[in-house]
mmCIF file of C-alpha atoms in Angstrom:
data_model
loop_
_atom_site.group_PDB
_atom_site.id
_atom_site.type_symbol
_atom_site.label_atom_id
_atom_site.label_comp_id
_atom_site.label_asym_id
_atom_site.label_seq_id
_atom_site.Cartn_x
_atom_site.Cartn_y
_atom_site.Cartn_z
ATOM 1 C CA MET A 1 101.414 169.041 8.458
ATOM 2 C CA LYS A 2 105.192 168.337 8.987
ATOM 3 C CA MET A 3 105.897 165.123 11.676
ATOM 4 C CA LYS A 4 109.177 165.313 13.042
ATOM 5 C CA LYS A 5 108.406 161.950 14.236
ATOM 6 C CA ILE A 6 106.255 158.898 13.832
ATOM 7 C CA PHE A 7 106.670 155.759 16.740
ATOM 8 C CA ALA A 8 106.312 152.377 14.736
ATOM 9 C CA LEU A 9 104.879 149.632 16.806
ATOM 10 C CA PRO A 10 103.371 147.140 15.139
ATOM 11 C CA VAL A 11 99.291 146.295 14.055
ATOM 12 C CA LEU A 12 97.509 143.407 12.845
ATOM 13 C CA LEU A 13 96.347 143.207 9.833
ATOM 14 C CA LEU A 14 93.270 141.145 8.253
ATOM 15 C CA THR A 15 95.429 138.619 5.940
ATOM 16 C CA GLY A 16 95.882 139.184 3.302
ATOM 17 C CA ALA A 17 95.280 142.580 3.182
ATOM 18 C CA PHE A 18 98.771 144.404 0.791
ATOM 19 C CA ALA A 19 98.168 140.948 -1.000
ATOM 20 C CA MET A 20 95.370 141.210 -2.810
ATOM 21 C CA VAL A 21 96.708 144.715 -3.789
ATOM 22 C CA SER A 22 100.368 142.722 -6.241
ATOM 23 C CA CYS A 23 97.140 139.545 -6.927
ATOM 24 C CA SER A 24 97.669 139.424 -10.911
ATOM 25 C CA ASP A 25 94.396 136.708 -11.563
ATOM 26 C CA ASP A 26 91.211 139.482 -10.914
ATOM 27 C CA ASN A 27 92.572 142.612 -10.244
ATOM 28 C CA ASP A 28 89.613 144.351 -10.858
ATOM 29 C CA SER A 29 87.728 142.790 -7.651
ATOM 30 C CA ASN A 30 90.076 142.973 -5.568
ATOM 31 C CA PRO A 31 90.218 145.916 -3.030
ATOM 32 C CA ILE A 32 93.848 148.327 -3.104
ATOM 33 C CA LEU A 33 94.929 150.803 -0.609
ATOM 34 C CA VAL A 34 94.369 154.389 -1.196
ATOM 35 C CA GLN A 35 94.709 157.489 0.677
ATOM 36 C CA PRO A 36 91.752 158.429 2.628
ATOM 37 C CA THR A 37 90.819 161.582 2.818
ATOM 38 C CA THR A 38 88.972 161.901 6.513
ATOM 39 C CA PHE A 39 87.755 160.653 9.898
ATOM 40 C CA THR A 40 86.194 162.554 12.963
ATOM 41 C CA ILE A 41 86.441 162.168 16.638
ATOM 42 C CA ASN A 42 83.475 161.694 19.025
ATOM 43 C CA GLU A 43 81.803 164.387 21.453
ATOM 44 C CA ILE A 44 82.769 163.680 24.809
ATOM 45 C CA ALA A 45 81.129 163.970 28.004
ATOM 46 C CA GLU A 46 84.254 165.299 29.664
ATOM 47 C CA ALA A 47 84.918 168.302 27.339
ATOM 48 C CA GLN A 48 81.966 169.861 28.981
ATOM 49 C CA GLY A 49 83.899 170.001 32.781
ATOM 50 C CA GLN A 50 87.109 169.216 33.213
ATOM 51 C CA VAL A 51 89.794 166.771 34.354
ATOM 52 C CA ASP A 52 91.302 165.922 37.083
ATOM 53 C CA LEU A 53 94.079 163.730 35.580
ATOM 54 C CA LYS A 54 95.593 162.732 38.869
ATOM 55 C CA GLN A 55 92.199 161.628 40.318
ATOM 56 C CA SER A 56 91.330 160.092 37.332
ATOM 57 C CA SER A 57 92.696 156.346 35.470
ATOM 58 C CA THR A 58 91.175 156.932 31.499
ATOM 59 C CA ILE A 59 89.324 159.518 29.454
ATOM 60 C CA ASN A 60 87.213 156.615 26.845
ATOM 61 C CA MET A 61 87.353 158.940 22.952
ATOM 62 C CA THR A 62 85.007 157.079 19.857
ATOM 63 C CA TRP A 63 85.879 158.453 16.156
ATOM 64 C CA SER A 64 84.831 157.273 12.882
ATOM 65 C CA GLN A 65 86.784 154.779 10.728
ATOM 66 C CA PRO A 66 88.791 155.992 7.922
ATOM 67 C CA LYS A 67 88.734 154.406 4.318
ATOM 68 C CA PHE A 68 91.236 152.623 3.807
ATOM 69 C CA THR A 69 90.168 150.855 1.092
ATOM 70 C CA GLU A 70 88.560 151.136 -2.687
ATOM 71 C CA PRO A 71 86.102 149.293 -2.049
ATOM 72 C CA ASN A 72 86.061 149.686 1.050
ATOM 73 C CA ALA A 73 87.100 146.589 1.888
ATOM 74 C CA PRO A 74 87.719 145.291 5.965
ATOM 75 C CA VAL A 75 91.533 145.944 7.172
ATOM 76 C CA ILE A 76 92.457 146.727 10.293
ATOM 77 C CA PRO A 77 94.244 150.707 10.467
ATOM 78 C CA THR A 78 96.360 151.705 14.171
ATOM 79 C CA TYR A 79 94.896 154.991 15.417
ATOM 80 C CA SER A 80 97.980 156.544 17.928
ATOM 81 C CA ILE A 81 96.369 159.724 20.083
ATOM 82 C CA LEU A 82 98.312 162.852 20.202
ATOM 83 C CA VAL A 83 98.350 165.486 22.995
ATOM 84 C CA SER A 84 99.056 169.249 22.732
ATOM 85 C CA SER A 85 99.074 171.776 25.445
ATOM 86 C CA ASN A 86 99.019 174.659 22.089
ATOM 87 C CA GLY A 87 96.061 173.687 20.001
ATOM 88 C CA THR A 88 99.091 172.728 16.708
ATOM 89 C CA PHE A 89 100.258 169.653 15.939
ATOM 90 C CA ASN A 90 103.327 170.829 14.118
ATOM 91 C CA GLN A 91 106.483 168.781 15.266
ATOM 92 C CA ALA A 92 106.252 166.069 17.385
ATOM 93 C CA TYR A 93 107.884 165.949 21.194
ATOM 94 C CA ASP A 94 110.785 163.296 20.351
ATOM 95 C CA ASP A 95 112.301 160.824 24.235
ATOM 96 C CA LYS A 96 115.603 160.360 22.375
ATOM 97 C CA ALA A 97 116.314 164.192 21.086
ATOM 98 C CA ASP A 98 119.160 166.170 23.466
ATOM 99 C CA ASP A 99 116.502 169.167 21.566
ATOM 100 C CA ASN A 100 113.145 169.521 21.651
ATOM 101 C CA THR A 101 112.354 173.149 20.760
ATOM 102 C CA GLY A 102 109.508 174.051 19.338
ATOM 103 C CA ALA A 103 107.808 170.120 19.839
ATOM 104 C CA ASP A 104 104.112 171.156 20.000
ATOM 105 C CA TYR A 105 102.668 167.567 20.485
ATOM 106 C CA VAL A 106 103.680 165.045 22.344
ATOM 107 C CA GLN A 107 102.811 160.668 19.945
ATOM 108 C CA LEU A 108 101.328 159.198 23.452
ATOM 109 C CA ALA A 109 102.920 155.451 22.942
ATOM 110 C CA GLU A 110 99.667 153.703 23.687
ATOM 111 C CA THR A 111 98.341 151.894 20.137
ATOM 112 C CA TYR A 112 94.252 150.831 18.744
ATOM 113 C CA ASN A 113 94.050 148.655 16.494
ATOM 114 C CA THR A 114 89.693 149.725 16.805
ATOM 115 C CA CYS A 115 87.502 153.291 16.709
ATOM 116 C CA SER A 116 87.839 153.528 20.220
ATOM 117 C CA ALA A 117 89.828 154.203 22.775
ATOM 118 C CA ASN A 118 90.875 154.164 27.090
ATOM 119 C CA ILE A 119 93.519 156.288 27.008
ATOM 120 C CA PRO A 120 96.000 156.788 30.639
ATOM 121 C CA THR A 121 95.205 160.118 31.916
ATOM 122 C CA ALA A 122 98.682 159.533 33.502
ATOM 123 C CA SER A 123 99.305 159.445 29.555
ATOM 124 C CA ILE A 124 98.342 162.338 29.582
ATOM 125 C CA ASN A 125 100.001 164.633 31.797
ATOM 126 C CA LYS A 126 103.360 162.889 31.298
ATOM 127 C CA ALA A 127 102.765 164.644 27.609
ATOM 128 C CA LEU A 128 102.143 167.294 29.035
ATOM 129 C CA LEU A 129 105.639 168.288 31.762
ATOM 130 C CA GLN A 130 107.396 166.887 28.329
ATOM 131 C CA LEU A 131 106.546 169.356 26.028
ATOM 132 C CA ASN A 132 106.310 172.356 29.076
ATOM 133 C CA GLN A 133 109.031 170.937 31.886
ATOM 134 C CA TRP A 134 107.166 172.271 34.648
ATOM 135 C CA THR A 135 108.638 172.175 37.493
ATOM 136 C CA GLU A 136 106.589 171.493 40.411
ATOM 137 C CA GLU A 137 107.340 175.305 41.272
ATOM 138 C CA THR A 138 105.705 176.264 37.772
ATOM 139 C CA LEU A 139 103.196 173.930 37.445
ATOM 140 C CA PRO A 140 99.837 175.807 36.374
ATOM 141 C CA ALA A 141 96.501 174.820 38.152
ATOM 142 C CA ASN A 142 95.392 173.668 34.929
ATOM 143 C CA GLN A 143 95.884 173.324 31.759
ATOM 144 C CA THR A 144 93.961 172.488 28.125
ATOM 145 C CA VAL A 145 94.584 170.149 26.221
ATOM 146 C CA SER A 146 94.082 169.278 22.717
ATOM 147 C CA ILE A 147 93.566 165.567 21.561
ATOM 148 C CA ARG A 148 93.754 164.432 17.867
ATOM 149 C CA VAL A 149 93.850 160.851 16.658
ATOM 150 C CA MET A 150 96.271 159.759 13.852
ATOM 151 C CA ALA A 151 96.026 156.140 12.276
ATOM 152 C CA ASP A 152 97.118 154.615 9.907
ATOM 153 C CA ILE A 153 97.738 151.454 7.669
ATOM 154 C CA ARG A 154 101.142 148.919 9.444
ATOM 155 C CA ASP A 155 103.348 146.577 7.776
ATOM 156 C CA ALA A 156 105.154 142.975 9.067
ATOM 157 C CA SER A 157 107.993 145.155 8.751
ATOM 158 C CA LYS A 158 106.435 148.430 10.797
ATOM 159 C CA ARG A 159 106.416 150.337 8.003
ATOM 160 C CA ILE A 160 103.910 152.691 7.572
ATOM 161 C CA TYR A 161 101.141 153.380 4.808
ATOM 162 C CA TYR A 162 98.513 156.436 4.947
ATOM 163 C CA PRO A 163 98.622 158.608 7.776
ATOM 164 C CA ILE A 164 96.261 160.774 8.471
ATOM 165 C CA LEU A 165 95.014 163.028 11.715
ATOM 166 C CA SER A 166 90.886 163.361 12.425
ATOM 167 C CA ASP A 167 89.777 166.275 11.212
ATOM 168 C CA ASN A 168 88.832 168.167 14.611
ATOM 169 C CA ALA A 169 90.108 168.174 17.855
ATOM 170 C CA ILE A 170 89.202 167.456 21.377
ATOM 171 C CA THR A 171 88.995 170.062 23.618
ATOM 172 C CA LEU A 172 89.502 169.635 27.662
ATOM 173 C CA LYS A 173 90.785 171.211 30.723
ATOM 174 C CA THR A 174 92.133 169.561 32.928
ATOM 175 C CA VAL A 175 94.606 169.263 36.421
ATOM 176 C CA PRO A 176 98.368 167.913 36.160
ATOM 177 C CA TYR A 177 100.099 166.633 38.408
ATOM 178 C CA TYR A 178 103.519 166.886 39.029
ATOM 179 C CA ILE A 179 105.626 164.130 38.589
ATOM 180 C CA GLU A 180 109.809 162.873 38.494
ATOM 181 C CA LEU A 181 109.887 162.325 34.126
ATOM 182 C CA VAL A 182 111.592 158.993 34.650
ATOM 183 C CA ALA A 183 112.366 156.375 32.196
ATOM 184 C CA ALA A 184 109.569 154.249 32.212
ATOM 185 C CA ASP A 185 108.871 150.542 34.144
ATOM 186 C CA PRO A 186 109.397 147.451 31.154
ATOM 187 C CA GLU A 187 106.303 147.065 30.061
ATOM 188 C CA VAL A 188 104.570 143.851 32.116
ATOM 189 C CA TRP A 189 101.926 141.331 30.827
ATOM 190 C CA TYR A 190 100.836 138.401 32.944
ATOM 191 C CA LEU A 191 100.790 134.424 32.497
ATOM 192 C CA ILE A 192 96.808 133.411 33.240
ATOM 193 C CA GLY A 193 95.882 129.540 32.394
ATOM 194 C CA GLY A 194 95.200 125.877 32.956
ATOM 195 C CA ASP A 195 99.191 125.806 33.792
ATOM 196 C CA ILE A 196 99.986 127.817 35.587
ATOM 197 C CA GLY A 197 99.353 129.002 39.417
ATOM 198 C CA ASP A 198 96.936 127.631 40.842
ATOM 199 C CA GLY A 199 95.563 126.651 37.238
ATOM 200 C CA ALA A 200 91.853 129.423 37.850
ATOM 201 C CA TRP A 201 92.471 131.744 35.386
ATOM 202 C CA GLY A 202 91.647 134.595 38.308
ATOM 203 C CA ASN A 203 93.089 138.226 37.719
ATOM 204 C CA ASN A 204 95.192 137.566 40.975
ATOM 205 C CA ILE A 205 98.968 135.829 41.757
ATOM 206 C CA PRO A 206 99.467 133.218 41.645
ATOM 207 C CA SER A 207 96.397 132.440 39.146
ATOM 208 C CA SER A 208 97.663 135.124 36.409
ATOM 209 C CA PHE A 209 101.971 135.375 37.438
ATOM 210 C CA PRO A 210 103.991 137.517 36.140
ATOM 211 C CA MET A 211 106.283 137.270 33.103
ATOM 212 C CA GLN A 212 110.102 138.530 33.880
ATOM 213 C CA THR A 213 113.018 140.675 32.347
ATOM 214 C CA VAL A 214 115.042 139.666 30.097
ATOM 215 C CA LYS A 215 118.840 139.969 31.596
ATOM 216 C CA ASP A 216 120.605 142.516 30.559
ATOM 217 C CA TYR A 217 117.955 143.850 27.851
ATOM 218 C CA ILE A 218 117.742 147.620 26.984
ATOM 219 C CA TYR A 219 113.741 148.835 27.055
ATOM 220 C CA ASP A 220 112.771 151.759 26.428
ATOM 221 C CA THR A 221 112.659 154.697 28.020
ATOM 222 C CA ASN A 222 110.025 156.188 27.039
ATOM 223 C CA THR A 223 107.210 152.986 26.744
ATOM 224 C CA GLY A 224 109.133 150.434 28.069
ATOM 225 C CA LYS A 225 107.962 148.234 25.635
ATOM 226 C CA GLY A 226 110.252 145.234 25.277
ATOM 227 C CA GLU A 227 111.191 141.354 25.221
ATOM 228 C CA ILE A 228 109.992 139.760 28.687
ATOM 229 C CA THR A 229 110.007 135.918 28.855
ATOM 230 C CA TRP A 230 109.303 133.016 31.694
ATOM 231 C CA THR A 231 111.006 129.690 31.902
ATOM 232 C CA GLY A 232 108.953 126.996 32.947
ATOM 233 C CA TYR A 233 106.250 123.789 32.440
ATOM 234 C CA LEU A 234 103.806 123.087 30.778
ATOM 235 C CA ALA A 235 101.727 120.208 31.374
ATOM 236 C CA GLY A 236 99.540 121.516 28.381
ATOM 237 C CA ASN A 237 96.146 122.164 29.637
ATOM 238 C CA GLY A 238 96.018 125.516 27.877
ATOM 239 C CA PHE A 239 97.660 128.819 28.964
ATOM 240 C CA LYS A 240 97.272 132.265 28.098
ATOM 241 C CA LEU A 241 98.865 136.120 27.775
ATOM 242 C CA LYS A 242 96.935 138.870 29.382
ATOM 243 C CA LYS A 243 98.917 142.876 29.526
ATOM 244 C CA LEU A 244 96.758 143.297 32.374
ATOM 245 C CA THR A 245 95.144 140.999 35.707
ATOM 246 C CA THR A 246 91.655 142.587 35.412
ATOM 247 C CA SER A 247 91.573 143.258 31.833
ATOM 248 C CA TRP A 248 91.496 140.604 28.468
ATOM 249 C CA ASP A 249 91.469 143.638 25.956
ATOM 250 C CA GLU A 250 94.980 142.999 25.436
ATOM 251 C CA GLN A 251 95.958 139.365 24.920
ATOM 252 C CA TRP A 252 98.178 136.151 23.049
ATOM 253 C CA GLY A 253 96.054 133.862 22.435
ATOM 254 C CA GLN A 254 96.698 130.336 19.948
ATOM 255 C CA GLY A 255 95.284 131.103 16.396
ATOM 256 C CA GLY A 256 93.998 127.270 14.462
ATOM 257 C CA SER A 257 97.006 125.457 15.511
ATOM 258 C CA PHE A 258 100.122 125.199 18.313
ATOM 259 C CA GLY A 259 102.850 128.523 16.977
ATOM 260 C CA ASN A 260 99.831 130.470 15.537
ATOM 261 C CA PHE A 261 100.125 132.787 17.658
ATOM 262 C CA VAL A 262 97.599 135.675 17.701
ATOM 263 C CA MET A 263 97.058 139.016 19.416
ATOM 264 C CA ASN A 264 93.954 139.964 20.269
ATOM 265 C CA ASP A 265 91.202 138.342 18.919
ATOM 266 C CA GLY A 266 88.513 137.954 21.169
ATOM 267 C CA GLY A 267 88.320 133.879 19.613
ATOM 268 C CA SER A 268 91.571 132.780 20.387
ATOM 269 C CA GLY A 269 92.336 129.896 21.851
ATOM 270 C CA ASN A 270 94.415 128.197 24.495
ATOM 271 C CA ILE A 271 98.090 128.329 24.116
ATOM 272 C CA THR A 272 98.545 124.592 24.294
ATOM 273 C CA VAL A 273 102.517 122.600 23.888
ATOM 274 C CA PRO A 274 102.570 119.928 22.171
ATOM 275 C CA ALA A 275 104.037 117.707 25.086
ATOM 276 C CA ALA A 276 104.490 118.396 28.424
ATOM 277 C CA GLY A 277 107.715 119.761 29.933
ATOM 278 C CA TYR A 278 109.849 122.625 29.965
ATOM 279 C CA TYR A 279 109.974 125.636 27.329
ATOM 280 C CA THR A 280 110.351 129.147 27.349
ATOM 281 C CA VAL A 281 107.661 131.809 26.745
ATOM 282 C CA THR A 282 109.161 135.163 25.023
ATOM 283 C CA LEU A 283 107.424 138.233 23.948
ATOM 284 C CA ASN A 284 108.148 141.193 22.068
ATOM 285 C CA THR A 285 105.774 144.124 23.059
ATOM 286 C CA ALA A 286 107.784 146.312 20.725
ATOM 287 C CA ASN A 287 106.959 144.275 17.839
ATOM 288 C CA ASN A 288 104.245 142.063 19.417
ATOM 289 C CA THR A 289 105.542 138.619 18.347
ATOM 290 C CA LEU A 290 105.630 135.662 20.473
ATOM 291 C CA SER A 291 107.337 132.456 20.864
ATOM 292 C CA VAL A 292 106.586 129.601 22.588
ATOM 293 C CA GLU A 293 109.675 127.586 22.470
ATOM 294 C CA PRO A 294 111.915 123.890 24.267
ATOM 295 C CA TYR A 295 113.951 125.069 27.307
ATOM 296 C CA ASP A 296 117.016 122.485 26.291
ATOM 297 C CA GLY A 297 117.664 122.165 30.265
ATOM 298 C CA THR A 298 116.593 119.610 32.787
ATOM 299 C CA PRO A 299 115.877 121.452 35.786
ATOM 300 C CA THR A 300 116.139 120.428 39.703
ATOM 301 C CA GLU A 301 112.920 120.109 41.095
ATOM 302 C CA PHE A 302 113.503 121.572 44.790
ATOM 303 C CA THR A 303 111.507 120.219 47.651
ATOM 304 C CA GLY A 304 111.364 124.163 48.763
ATOM 305 C CA MET A 305 113.024 127.604 48.925
ATOM 306 C CA ALA A 306 113.327 129.451 51.481
ATOM 307 C CA VAL A 307 114.840 133.251 51.896
ATOM 308 C CA SER A 308 117.727 133.348 54.995
ATOM 309 C CA GLY A 309 119.452 136.884 55.963
ATOM 310 C CA SER A 310 119.340 139.745 58.104
ATOM 311 C CA PHE A 311 116.384 140.204 59.364
ATOM 312 C CA ASN A 312 115.859 135.920 60.143
ATOM 313 C CA ASN A 313 119.243 135.464 61.783
ATOM 314 C CA TRP A 314 119.783 133.957 58.331
ATOM 315 C CA GLY A 315 118.029 130.810 58.960
ATOM 316 C CA ASP A 316 115.038 129.478 56.838
ATOM 317 C CA THR A 317 111.745 131.404 56.518
ATOM 318 C CA GLU A 318 109.648 129.029 53.820
ATOM 319 C CA MET A 319 108.213 130.381 50.171
ATOM 320 C CA THR A 320 105.293 128.949 48.477
ATOM 321 C CA PRO A 321 105.188 127.864 45.516
ATOM 322 C CA VAL A 322 103.055 129.069 42.785
ATOM 323 C CA HIS A 323 102.312 127.185 40.073
ATOM 324 C CA THR A 324 100.069 123.975 42.868
ATOM 325 C CA TYR A 325 97.676 122.872 39.316
ATOM 326 C CA ALA A 326 97.416 119.130 39.545
ATOM 327 C CA GLY A 327 100.675 117.840 37.998
ATOM 328 C CA ALA A 328 102.368 121.043 38.128
ATOM 329 C CA LYS A 329 106.618 120.472 38.224
ATOM 330 C CA ASN A 330 106.688 124.213 40.087
ATOM 331 C CA HIS A 331 109.936 126.576 39.825
ATOM 332 C CA ASP A 332 108.110 129.784 41.091
ATOM 333 C CA TRP A 333 108.176 130.332 44.512
ATOM 334 C CA MET A 334 106.779 133.727 45.991
ATOM 335 C CA ILE A 335 106.601 135.084 50.069
ATOM 336 C CA THR A 336 105.010 138.754 51.473
ATOM 337 C CA MET A 337 107.628 140.226 53.776
ATOM 338 C CA ASP A 338 108.090 143.850 55.627
ATOM 339 C CA MET A 339 110.908 144.684 54.183
ATOM 340 C CA LYS A 340 113.619 147.156 56.191
ATOM 341 C CA ALA A 341 116.856 149.572 54.925
ATOM 342 C CA GLY A 342 119.167 147.865 54.818
ATOM 343 C CA ASP A 343 118.516 144.412 55.624
ATOM 344 C CA GLU A 344 120.253 141.611 53.236
ATOM 345 C CA ILE A 345 118.659 138.304 52.134
ATOM 346 C CA LYS A 346 119.895 135.487 50.373
ATOM 347 C CA PHE A 347 117.552 133.301 47.785
ATOM 348 C CA LYS A 348 118.658 128.925 48.435
ATOM 349 C CA GLN A 349 117.009 126.526 48.545
ATOM 350 C CA LEU A 350 115.070 125.045 51.838
ATOM 351 C CA GLY A 351 116.970 122.927 54.695
ATOM 352 C CA SER A 352 120.536 123.796 53.139
ATOM 353 C CA TRP A 353 122.817 126.201 51.155
ATOM 354 C CA ASP A 354 124.634 123.897 48.195
ATOM 355 C CA PHE A 355 122.037 125.947 45.655
ATOM 356 C CA ASN A 356 121.923 130.285 47.566
ATOM 357 C CA LYS A 357 121.662 133.113 44.731
ATOM 358 C CA GLY A 358 121.841 136.706 44.731
ATOM 359 C CA GLY A 359 123.722 140.249 43.383
ATOM 360 C CA ALA A 360 123.025 142.974 42.794
ATOM 361 C CA PHE A 361 119.409 145.024 41.013
ATOM 362 C CA ILE A 362 117.970 147.197 39.583
ATOM 363 C CA THR A 363 114.889 149.648 40.531
ATOM 364 C CA TYR A 364 111.997 150.779 38.997
ATOM 365 C CA SER A 365 109.616 152.203 40.646
ATOM 366 C CA LYS A 366 107.457 150.131 41.677
ATOM 367 C CA GLY A 367 110.614 148.201 43.607
ATOM 368 C CA PHE A 368 113.218 146.181 41.819
ATOM 369 C CA TYR A 369 114.901 143.148 40.071
ATOM 370 C CA ALA A 370 117.664 140.527 39.061
ATOM 371 C CA TYR A 371 118.732 137.582 37.919
ATOM 372 C CA GLY A 372 121.002 135.670 41.427
ATOM 373 C CA ILE A 373 124.048 134.694 40.709
ATOM 374 C CA ASP A 374 125.473 131.240 42.573
ATOM 375 C CA GLY A 375 127.135 132.172 46.190
ATOM 376 C CA GLY A 376 126.982 135.444 44.530
ATOM 377 C CA ALA A 377 126.277 138.559 46.855
ATOM 378 C CA ASN A 378 124.396 139.325 50.085
ATOM 379 C CA ILE A 379 120.456 140.823 48.339
ATOM 380 C CA VAL A 380 120.300 145.229 50.345
ATOM 381 C CA ILE A 381 116.883 146.221 50.096
ATOM 382 C CA PRO A 382 117.662 150.207 49.297
ATOM 383 C CA GLU A 383 113.377 151.655 51.863
ATOM 384 C CA ASP A 384 111.630 150.207 54.501
ATOM 385 C CA GLY A 385 107.958 148.801 52.971
ATOM 386 C CA LYS A 386 106.156 145.272 52.626
ATOM 387 C CA TYR A 387 107.078 143.272 49.057
ATOM 388 C CA LEU A 388 106.257 140.434 47.193
ATOM 389 C CA ILE A 389 108.557 138.840 46.420
ATOM 390 C CA LEU A 390 108.827 135.983 43.540
ATOM 391 C CA PHE A 391 112.064 133.822 42.239
ATOM 392 C CA ASN A 392 112.327 131.004 39.829
ATOM 393 C CA ASP A 393 114.918 128.474 40.784
ATOM 394 C CA ILE A 394 116.091 127.504 36.630
ATOM 395 C CA THR A 395 116.466 131.321 35.437
ATOM 396 C CA GLY A 396 117.283 132.386 38.971
ATOM 397 C CA TYR A 397 115.029 135.386 38.872
ATOM 398 C CA PHE A 398 113.709 137.589 41.547
ATOM 399 C CA HIS A 399 111.701 139.974 41.712
ATOM 400 C CA PHE A 400 110.325 142.918 44.953
ATOM 401 C CA ILE A 401 107.017 144.481 43.965
ATOM 402 C CA LYS A 402 105.926 145.994 46.681
ATOM 403 C CA GLN A 403 103.333 146.595 47.460
#
């Protein structure tokens, strides 16, 4: 198999998996990594019918585990999903290439560390559009899709070892749908726990609170992966990170002690800071690293924050504090509003213009966001809609999420 490109995303390896190979004391008993020779995708019910990619959300697949060590010791591979519209898997589609002539499969951005996956149908649909370059007029009524799984082992530097393709492919009859192929939104993770929102560990804002993009950071246009952050007060009640508000499948927690953060470990503890104070939480979703560092500064504690603009004759429409758990010091604010295209708005201290933020924004599929600047230009709403508006008075970050 000729592989034009393999996207090197991080993986979790059991501690010492590679170290066992180089240990000099008892090499005879230590497992060593070997090239797997076979693994198989199990049959799925969807293969018997037709999958409407727009109306369904995921396709569940399972497969056998390749043998990566001799003897067969525990190790956690990375599994990737390959999608083809003609049944061949010879050349990968490269989203950064100017010419993808000859590309016959797409390696989806999602990766998995167990022998099962809920594959987003939206990702399959996007892969079909990338491979076939359909327009709205040339989109076919149905399309056969072949799916294979690739397994490999990856180290902390994202180097790939012993890649292997599944012996078989799953074939599906699908109904594709048309979308414009645009850069992916930055990937968002949520903070949740006793130090977040109302401290109730619920699925909705404010119990689950979205992290922020990083100013001027360039995100992966295909996956949206990169660095996201949040700065605020942590009282020491504990918190975690979740990719989806409704699922714990992808999460970050604490290992044996603070500073030892672990991903996708269902037995992990809550991340508990050693002392109450202001911290910056930074997650890089491209290389799967997490840090929680003390914030260097003494933020002003505002009694209230407001939005002001053309819609209220530049008066004050008060925002609601996000973090209200016992002992919280709030610096995130929220409000839901109906806005009209052309409305102008700024964020300001309740009852005063001494603190106010404005500025230009970056649009994305569900709204827009930016880092406001002191006394900046009015924020002009681009289109009608109901928006959940979030604002952080430490960083100046504002986020308009279209409902």
